[in-house]
C-alpha cells in the first residue's frame, strides 16, 4: 500500500497501467503525443532561458513531461495517452531512483508490464529521471539562494552566473595554494620539508620575501573574491601572512551591556589582535606596527599606549626614532593626553643615556624638545597636557635656564593673557633648585630666592600690567612674586594706586582701571592697618566694580574683622 | 527683570586685543544674547525673571540614549565607556529618574570590564584605570543593591590600589601610567566607599618595612604640592591651576578628615577661595576652569562643587561641642562664609539659558554653539543641583550602626533666597533638582547604602 498522506494521487495497483499509444481523445494536446525535449508538455513554446532560474525551471519541467498538465487539469482531465505517459514516466523515474525502503513502496510490476513500460518509455523518449524539489527550496529556482546583495542568484543571466562560477573556482584554487603556503611555513617552523615521496625530512626552509609577497597578493585576491561573492569581509590582518598563527580575540560583550559601540570593522579587528598579542606578552616589530595602526584610529586608548611603551623598551628601540614618530601623532591629535605621558616615559627611559654622554648630547636633545614644544604650542597655546609635559621636562633635564624664560617671554609677548605661560614662568623661576628651597609651598615665602630675581620678576609683571591692567594673569603673578620674596603687598602701593582713582569720592570721580588693583589695594590697606579703607575697597568691588563676586568680597570684609 | 549684571559687559575692560580677549569677547557676546532670550534658538518661554524652564524630558531622553548602543563615531570613547555609564546614570538620578532598572545591565557591563588583578578597565580586556574604576564603582552605587555591589572584587581591588600607591603619597592612574591628583581623589573615593583596608601589601611601591605606610600616607601632602601660586590646584605639582583638579583636591581632603581641620592644614585657604571665586564671570554667570580661559558648563560642577567643601571648611565650630575641635578652630581664624560665596543666580542663569540644547537632541553643553554630550549633561546638572542647595557638615546626633561612631554627616537643604527681600528665586520650583553628595557626587542615600553594605560585610568576613 502506498503510504498515506502523500498529496499526489498514485496509481493503485497494476490494473491501472495500460500503456498504450493508440487511442487519444479530443482533449489531448499535441504535446502529449510528442513529448520531446524541445517541446514542453504544457504546450508553451520553448524559448532559450535568459536566467539560470529559468533554465532550472525548464530542466525541471523537461524531466517531468506531464506534470504541468496534470497539475492543471487533474489526472482525469488528461487524455488516455497523456495518462499513460504520466504514469509511465512516474514509474520509470521511481524505479530508476528509488532505493531501499522506498523501493518497497513502489508497486511491483509483472515482467510483462515491465516490458510494456520500458517499451513505452523508449518510444516516447520519456526521461527516466525526474528532478525533485528540495524541501528548503520550494521552486527549482530557489535552490540558487541569494548573493551578498540579497538578490536572488536565480535571476542571474547565464553569462553572469558562469562568471560567478569561474570566480568561485578561482577562489578555491587560491585557497588550495594558500593552504600549501601555510603548511609549508608550519613545517619550516618545525624544521621539516616534504620530499617528492610525501615524506617529511628535516630541512630548514627559508621562505623568500617573494613567497611572502606572493602570498600577500594571493590573500588580497582571496579577500576580494570572498567579498564579491559572499559579502564576507576579510580583515587586513587575516590577509597578512605576517599575522598567521595569532588567533585574534574578538570583543564579546554581555548581552545587556551598556554604552556598547558599533566599532568599524578595521578597528574591531585590530583590537582583537591587540588582545591576543598582549595576552601572549609578545613584544615585536609587528606589535609596534599594530599599536601604530590602532593609535591612528583611536589615540585615546590608554592600554595600547602602555603596551607600545613596553614594546619600545623591550625591543630597545632608539628613543629619538620613537620621538620622531610621536611628533607626527601629536600634531594629528592636539587634544590627546596619552601622547604626552608616552613622551614622559620615553624621556625617563632615555635620560640615563643622555646624562652619561657629553653635555652637548643633553642640550641638543633639550633644544629639539623645546623646538617641538614651540611648534605644538603654536597650534594651541594653552594645551594643558603639553604644559604638564613641559614642566616635567624642565625638572627632569634641569632646564631652569634663560632659554626657557625667553620662550615664556615670547609667548607672553604674543598674548599677555596666556596664563599657562605665566604659570610656567613662575615654576621655572621659583623652583630652580639653585635658588629655591625644595618643598616650599607655591604660596609661601622662600628666603632662598635672590632679591634681584624678585625685583626682576616683579618689574616684569608690572610692565605687563601696564599693557592690560585688567589682566588677572599678570596680577596673580605679581602677587605670587611678592609672596615668594617675603615682601608685603605695600611694597607696590604706589604702582597699585595708579589704577584706582577717586575711591569713595562719588560715582563721578571714582574710576577703577583694574579690579585686581582694587583687590590688592584692600590687602595693602589691611597690612597698613587702614581697616576702613580696606573695607571701602572691598565694598566698592561688590557694589560696582566686580559684582558677580559680591559673596566673596563680603567674606573678605569679614576677614578684616577676624584679624585675617 | 534681568539684572544688568547679566545684560551688560563688565565695567572694567582693557583696550588691548589679544587672542584671549578676542575669544572672551566673542563668548561674552554670544552668552549675552542667550541670557537675554534673543539668541534666535527656539528656547522655551522665559519666566518673569528671564529664565527658561529646564527641558527635563528632552534631557532624560538624551541620557537614556547615551547608555544605548553607540554609533561608530564613538570609537574614540572605547577606553572610557565606564564614564558614559556614570555620566548618564548620575545625570538621570539628579533629574529625579529611577535608574534601578539598569541594575543588571550595569552589573553585567562592569563584570566584563573587571580585571582579575583588580580594578576596572575602560572596556573588556583593557588595563585597569583609576578613573574608569571610579566611574564603575559610582555607577554600581547609583543602581544599588547587593547583586551589583557583589560584582566588585574588593580583595583584588585592594591589591591593585596598593600597587598604584607611590612613595610621594600620590597614586598612579594605572600601572605604569601617569600620577596626578585625579588619582588621589578617585582612590580616596573608592577606598572609603568600599571600606578597603588601608594597610599596604609588601608589593606596593610605598610599602615600608616597619608597616607605618598606608594607602593614605602622604596623600594630603601630595594634594598640598598641587596648590599653585595662584591659589588654585594643578593636576600635578608645578603646573597651572585648573578647576577640575580643585574639586579633586578638596574632595580628596574632605575624605581624609573634616574639611575644617584638614583643608587649612594643607592648603592656603584665602588664596584658594580668591582663585575659586575668580572663576565666575559676568555677564556669562558660568565658571571658567583657569585664569583667562572661557566659561564652560562642566565647571559648574568642578568649580561650583568646591564651594560646599570650602563652606564646610569655614563653618563655625559648634559652641556646644567645642572640645576636641577648639584647637583646630583656633588654627584657622577664617570667618564663616556669607550666605553664598559665589553668585548662585549667575550660575543658574548660565546653565538654564546657555547650557541647554534646545533642539530635539536634548542634553546639556559647554556653551552655546557646542554640542551637548553626556559628560557636560552630568556636570552641568550637578552644578545646577549644587547651586540650588545648601550643605552643612553637621555633627551626627546618633552613632552609625555600622561604624559605631558619631561621624559628622552632610545635611542638605534647599537654598532659599529669603534672607533679603530683594532676593527671589529665579527658577521654577519644578526645576529644583535632586541633591547629590558633595564629595561622592552620587545621592547621599546611594553612598550610605554601599558604604554600610561593605561595613557590615566586613563585620562578618574580613576581606
PDB file of N, CA and C in Angstrom, chain B residues 44-98:
ATOM      1  N   UNK B  44      12.453  77.705  25.149  1.00  0.00           N
ATOM      2  CA  UNK B  44      11.114  77.729  25.728  1.00  0.00           C
ATOM      3  C   UNK B  44      10.787  79.132  26.223  1.00  0.00           C
ATOM      4  N   UNK B  45       9.601  79.265  26.722  1.00  0.00           N
ATOM      5  CA  UNK B  45       9.202  80.563  27.274  1.00  0.00           C
ATOM      6  C   UNK B  45      10.084  80.897  28.486  1.00  0.00           C
ATOM      7  N   UNK B  46      10.398  82.151  28.630  1.00  0.00           N
ATOM      8  CA  UNK B  46      11.162  82.618  29.776  1.00  0.00           C
ATOM      9  C   UNK B  46      10.172  83.039  30.861  1.00  0.00           C
ATOM     10  N   UNK B  47      10.516  82.790  32.103  1.00  0.00           N
ATOM     11  CA  UNK B  47       9.637  83.240  33.177  1.00  0.00           C
ATOM     12  C   UNK B  47       9.850  84.733  33.445  1.00  0.00           C
ATOM     13  N   UNK B  48       9.178  85.246  34.467  1.00  0.00           N
ATOM     14  CA  UNK B  48       9.247  86.696  34.678  1.00  0.00           C
ATOM     15  C   UNK B  48      10.638  87.158  35.117  1.00  0.00           C
ATOM     16  N   UNK B  49      11.516  86.210  35.455  1.00  0.00           N
ATOM     17  CA  UNK B  49      12.882  86.578  35.815  1.00  0.00           C
ATOM     18  C   UNK B  49      13.831  86.423  34.631  1.00  0.00           C
ATOM     19  N   UNK B  50      13.251  86.121  33.483  1.00  0.00           N
ATOM     20  CA  UNK B  50      14.080  85.967  32.292  1.00  0.00           C
ATOM     21  C   UNK B  50      14.845  84.653  32.273  1.00  0.00           C
ATOM     22  N   UNK B  51      14.257  83.639  32.901  1.00  0.00           N
ATOM     23  CA  UNK B  51      14.929  82.338  32.965  1.00  0.00           C
ATOM     24  C   UNK B  51      14.027  81.276  32.327  1.00  0.00           C
ATOM     25  N   UNK B  52      14.553  80.496  31.388  1.00  0.00           N
ATOM     26  CA  UNK B  52      13.722  79.445  30.782  1.00  0.00           C
ATOM     27  C   UNK B  52      13.622  78.225  31.689  1.00  0.00           C
ATOM     28  N   UNK B  53      12.656  77.379  31.388  1.00  0.00           N
ATOM     29  CA  UNK B  53      12.466  76.134  32.141  1.00  0.00           C
ATOM     30  C   UNK B  53      13.561  75.121  31.788  1.00  0.00           C
ATOM     31  N   UNK B  54      13.758  74.206  32.690  1.00  0.00           N
ATOM     32  CA  UNK B  54      14.658  73.090  32.423  1.00  0.00           C
ATOM     33  C   UNK B  54      13.934  72.121  31.491  1.00  0.00           C
ATOM     34  N   UNK B  55      14.579  71.766  30.397  1.00  0.00           N
ATOM     35  CA  UNK B  55      13.914  70.871  29.437  1.00  0.00           C
ATOM     36  C   UNK B  55      14.144  69.423  29.864  1.00  0.00           C
ATOM     37  N   UNK B  56      13.533  69.098  30.948  1.00  0.00           N
ATOM     38  CA  UNK B  56      13.747  67.841  31.634  1.00  0.00           C
ATOM     39  C   UNK B  56      13.552  66.618  30.723  1.00  0.00           C
ATOM     40  N   UNK B  57      12.404  66.561  30.051  1.00  0.00           N
ATOM     41  CA  UNK B  57      12.098  65.373  29.257  1.00  0.00           C
ATOM     42  C   UNK B  57      13.126  65.137  28.157  1.00  0.00           C
ATOM     43  N   UNK B  58      13.509  66.219  27.515  1.00  0.00           N
ATOM     44  CA  UNK B  58      14.427  66.006  26.399  1.00  0.00           C
ATOM     45  C   UNK B  58      15.821  65.640  26.909  1.00  0.00           C
ATOM     46  N   UNK B  59      16.200  66.137  28.089  1.00  0.00           N
ATOM     47  CA  UNK B  59      17.490  65.726  28.661  1.00  0.00           C
ATOM     48  C   UNK B  59      17.440  64.255  29.084  1.00  0.00           C
ATOM     49  N   UNK B  60      16.311  63.865  29.651  1.00  0.00           N
ATOM     50  CA  UNK B  60      16.171  62.463  30.079  1.00  0.00           C
ATOM     51  C   UNK B  60      16.295  61.543  28.862  1.00  0.00           C
ATOM     52  N   UNK B  61      15.636  61.912  27.794  1.00  0.00           N
ATOM     53  CA  UNK B  61      15.720  61.095  26.569  1.00  0.00           C
ATOM     54  C   UNK B  61      17.160  61.007  26.085  1.00  0.00           C
ATOM     55  N   UNK B  62      17.816  62.149  26.058  1.00  0.00           N
ATOM     56  CA  UNK B  62      19.213  62.191  25.589  1.00  0.00           C
ATOM     57  C   UNK B  62      20.090  61.254  26.434  1.00  0.00           C
ATOM     58  N   UNK B  63      19.854  61.258  27.730  1.00  0.00           N
ATOM     59  CA  UNK B  63      20.707  60.475  28.636  1.00  0.00           C
ATOM     60  C   UNK B  63      20.460  58.977  28.497  1.00  0.00           C
ATOM     61  N   UNK B  64      19.202  58.604  28.366  1.00  0.00           N
ATOM     62  CA  UNK B  64      18.924  57.176  28.151  1.00  0.00           C
ATOM     63  C   UNK B  64      19.610  56.711  26.864  1.00  0.00           C
ATOM     64  N   UNK B  65      19.561  57.581  25.882  1.00  0.00           N
ATOM     65  CA  UNK B  65      20.147  57.237  24.591  1.00  0.00           C
ATOM     66  C   UNK B  65      21.659  57.038  24.696  1.00  0.00           C
ATOM     67  N   UNK B  66      22.284  57.817  25.548  1.00  0.00           N
ATOM     68  CA  UNK B  66      23.743  57.691  25.622  1.00  0.00           C
ATOM     69  C   UNK B  66      24.171  56.434  26.389  1.00  0.00           C
ATOM     70  N   UNK B  67      23.194  55.701  26.910  1.00  0.00           N
ATOM     71  CA  UNK B  67      23.509  54.393  27.519  1.00  0.00           C
ATOM     72  C   UNK B  67      23.299  53.262  26.532  1.00  0.00           C
ATOM     73  N   UNK B  68      22.634  53.577  25.437  1.00  0.00           N
ATOM     74  CA  UNK B  68      22.298  52.536  24.466  1.00  0.00           C
ATOM     75  C   UNK B  68      23.481  52.255  23.576  1.00  0.00           C
ATOM     76  N   UNK B  69      23.276  51.401  22.580  1.00  0.00           N
ATOM     77  CA  UNK B  69      24.373  51.165  21.637  1.00  0.00           C
ATOM     78  C   UNK B  69      24.757  52.494  20.986  1.00  0.00           C
ATOM     79  N   UNK B  70      26.044  52.729  20.899  1.00  0.00           N
ATOM     80  CA  UNK B  70      26.529  53.999  20.347  1.00  0.00           C
ATOM     81  C   UNK B  70      27.080  53.752  18.942  1.00  0.00           C
ATOM     82  N   UNK B  71      26.890  54.715  18.047  1.00  0.00           N
ATOM     83  CA  UNK B  71      27.374  54.520  16.675  1.00  0.00           C
ATOM     84  C   UNK B  71      28.898  54.549  16.592  1.00  0.00           C
ATOM     85  N   UNK B  72      29.388  54.206  15.408  1.00  0.00           N
ATOM     86  CA  UNK B  72      30.839  54.058  15.212  1.00  0.00           C
ATOM     87  C   UNK B  72      31.608  55.337  15.548  1.00  0.00           C
ATOM     88  N   UNK B  73      30.937  56.465  15.464  1.00  0.00           N
ATOM     89  CA  UNK B  73      31.605  57.733  15.759  1.00  0.00           C
ATOM     90  C   UNK B  73      32.123  57.812  17.186  1.00  0.00           C
ATOM     91  N   UNK B  74      31.651  56.932  18.050  1.00  0.00           N
ATOM     92  CA  UNK B  74      32.087  56.936  19.448  1.00  0.00           C
ATOM     93  C   UNK B  74      33.335  56.078  19.670  1.00  0.00           C
ATOM     94  N   UNK B  75      33.957  55.659  18.567  1.00  0.00           N
ATOM     95  CA  UNK B  75      35.140  54.812  18.673  1.00  0.00           C
ATOM     96  C   UNK B  75      36.183  55.395  19.629  1.00  0.00           C
ATOM     97  N   UNK B  76      36.342  56.708  19.587  1.00  0.00           N
ATOM     98  CA  UNK B  76      37.359  57.335  20.440  1.00  0.00           C
ATOM     99  C   UNK B  76      37.008  57.203  21.921  1.00  0.00           C
ATOM    100  N   UNK B  77      35.755  56.849  22.212  1.00  0.00           N
ATOM    101  CA  UNK B  77      35.340  56.668  23.601  1.00  0.00           C
ATOM    102  C   UNK B  77      35.507  55.215  24.042  1.00  0.00           C
ATOM    103  N   UNK B  78      36.186  54.428  23.224  1.00  0.00           N
ATOM    104  CA  UNK B  78      36.315  52.999  23.502  1.00  0.00           C
ATOM    105  C   UNK B  78      36.960  52.723  24.858  1.00  0.00           C
ATOM    106  N   UNK B  79      37.821  53.632  25.301  1.00  0.00           N
ATOM    107  CA  UNK B  79      38.512  53.404  26.576  1.00  0.00           C
ATOM    108  C   UNK B  79      37.839  54.171  27.708  1.00  0.00           C
ATOM    109  N   UNK B  80      36.689  54.769  27.462  1.00  0.00           N
ATOM    110  CA  UNK B  80      36.016  55.493  28.544  1.00  0.00           C
ATOM    111  C   UNK B  80      34.538  55.144  28.661  1.00  0.00           C
ATOM    112  N   UNK B  81      34.176  53.938  28.269  1.00  0.00           N
ATOM    113  CA  UNK B  81      32.769  53.555  28.383  1.00  0.00           C
ATOM    114  C   UNK B  81      32.233  53.612  29.813  1.00  0.00           C
ATOM    115  N   UNK B  82      33.038  53.263  30.835  1.00  0.00           N
ATOM    116  CA  UNK B  82      32.511  53.391  32.204  1.00  0.00           C
ATOM    117  C   UNK B  82      32.049  54.813  32.518  1.00  0.00           C
ATOM    118  N   UNK B  83      32.722  55.764  31.932  1.00  0.00           N
ATOM    119  CA  UNK B  83      32.319  57.154  32.165  1.00  0.00           C
ATOM    120  C   UNK B  83      30.932  57.421  31.603  1.00  0.00           C
ATOM    121  N   UNK B  84      30.627  56.835  30.461  1.00  0.00           N
ATOM    122  CA  UNK B  84      29.288  57.053  29.897  1.00  0.00           C
ATOM    123  C   UNK B  84      28.221  56.523  30.843  1.00  0.00           C
ATOM    124  N   UNK B  85      28.538  55.419  31.491  1.00  0.00           N
ATOM    125  CA  UNK B  85      27.590  54.871  32.466  1.00  0.00           C
ATOM    126  C   UNK B  85      27.388  55.859  33.603  1.00  0.00           C
ATOM    127  N   UNK B  86      28.512  56.300  34.169  1.00  0.00           N
ATOM    128  CA  UNK B  86      28.396  57.195  35.314  1.00  0.00           C
ATOM    129  C   UNK B  86      27.721  58.511  34.928  1.00  0.00           C
ATOM    130  N   UNK B  87      28.177  59.126  33.848  1.00  0.00           N
ATOM    131  CA  UNK B  87      27.616  60.424  33.466  1.00  0.00           C
ATOM    132  C   UNK B  87      26.106  60.335  33.267  1.00  0.00           C
ATOM    133  N   UNK B  88      25.693  59.327  32.510  1.00  0.00           N
ATOM    134  CA  UNK B  88      24.265  59.244  32.183  1.00  0.00           C
ATOM    135  C   UNK B  88      23.445  58.879  33.422  1.00  0.00           C
ATOM    136  N   UNK B  89      23.906  57.883  34.177  1.00  0.00           N
ATOM    137  CA  UNK B  89      23.135  57.456  35.351  1.00  0.00           C
ATOM    138  C   UNK B  89      23.074  58.567  36.389  1.00  0.00           C
ATOM    139  N   UNK B  90      24.199  59.214  36.598  1.00  0.00           N
ATOM    140  CA  UNK B  90      24.249  60.277  37.591  1.00  0.00           C
ATOM    141  C   UNK B  90      23.316  61.420  37.182  1.00  0.00           C
ATOM    142  N   UNK B  91      23.381  61.814  35.918  1.00  0.00           N
ATOM    143  CA  UNK B  91      22.529  62.908  35.450  1.00  0.00           C
ATOM    144  C   UNK B  91      21.052  62.527  35.572  1.00  0.00           C
ATOM    145  N   UNK B  92      20.744  61.276  35.241  1.00  0.00           N
ATOM    146  CA  UNK B  92      19.347  60.835  35.351  1.00  0.00           C
ATOM    147  C   UNK B  92      18.869  60.902  36.801  1.00  0.00           C
ATOM    148  N   UNK B  93      19.727  60.481  37.699  1.00  0.00           N
ATOM    149  CA  UNK B  93      19.373  60.498  39.113  1.00  0.00           C
ATOM    150  C   UNK B  93      19.173  61.936  39.598  1.00  0.00           C
ATOM    151  N   UNK B  94      20.049  62.817  39.161  1.00  0.00           N
ATOM    152  CA  UNK B  94      19.900  64.223  39.561  1.00  0.00           C
ATOM    153  C   UNK B  94      18.570  64.776  39.041  1.00  0.00           C
ATOM    154  N   UNK B  95      18.179  64.293  37.871  1.00  0.00           N
ATOM    155  CA  UNK B  95      16.898  64.731  37.304  1.00  0.00           C
ATOM    156  C   UNK B  95      15.707  64.051  37.989  1.00  0.00           C
ATOM    157  N   UNK B  96      15.999  63.170  38.949  1.00  0.00           N
ATOM    158  CA  UNK B  96      14.925  62.543  39.703  1.00  0.00           C
ATOM    159  C   UNK B  96      14.433  61.242  39.092  1.00  0.00           C
ATOM    160  N   UNK B  97      15.156  60.725  38.098  1.00  0.00           N
ATOM    161  CA  UNK B  97      14.727  59.482  37.454  1.00  0.00           C
ATOM    162  C   UNK B  97      15.161  58.272  38.290  1.00  0.00           C
ATOM    163  N   UNK B  98      14.385  57.222  38.158  1.00  0.00           N
ATOM    164  CA  UNK B  98      14.744  55.962  38.807  1.00  0.00           C
ATOM    165  C   UNK B  98      15.641  55.183  37.838  1.00  0.00           C
TER     166      UNK B  98
END
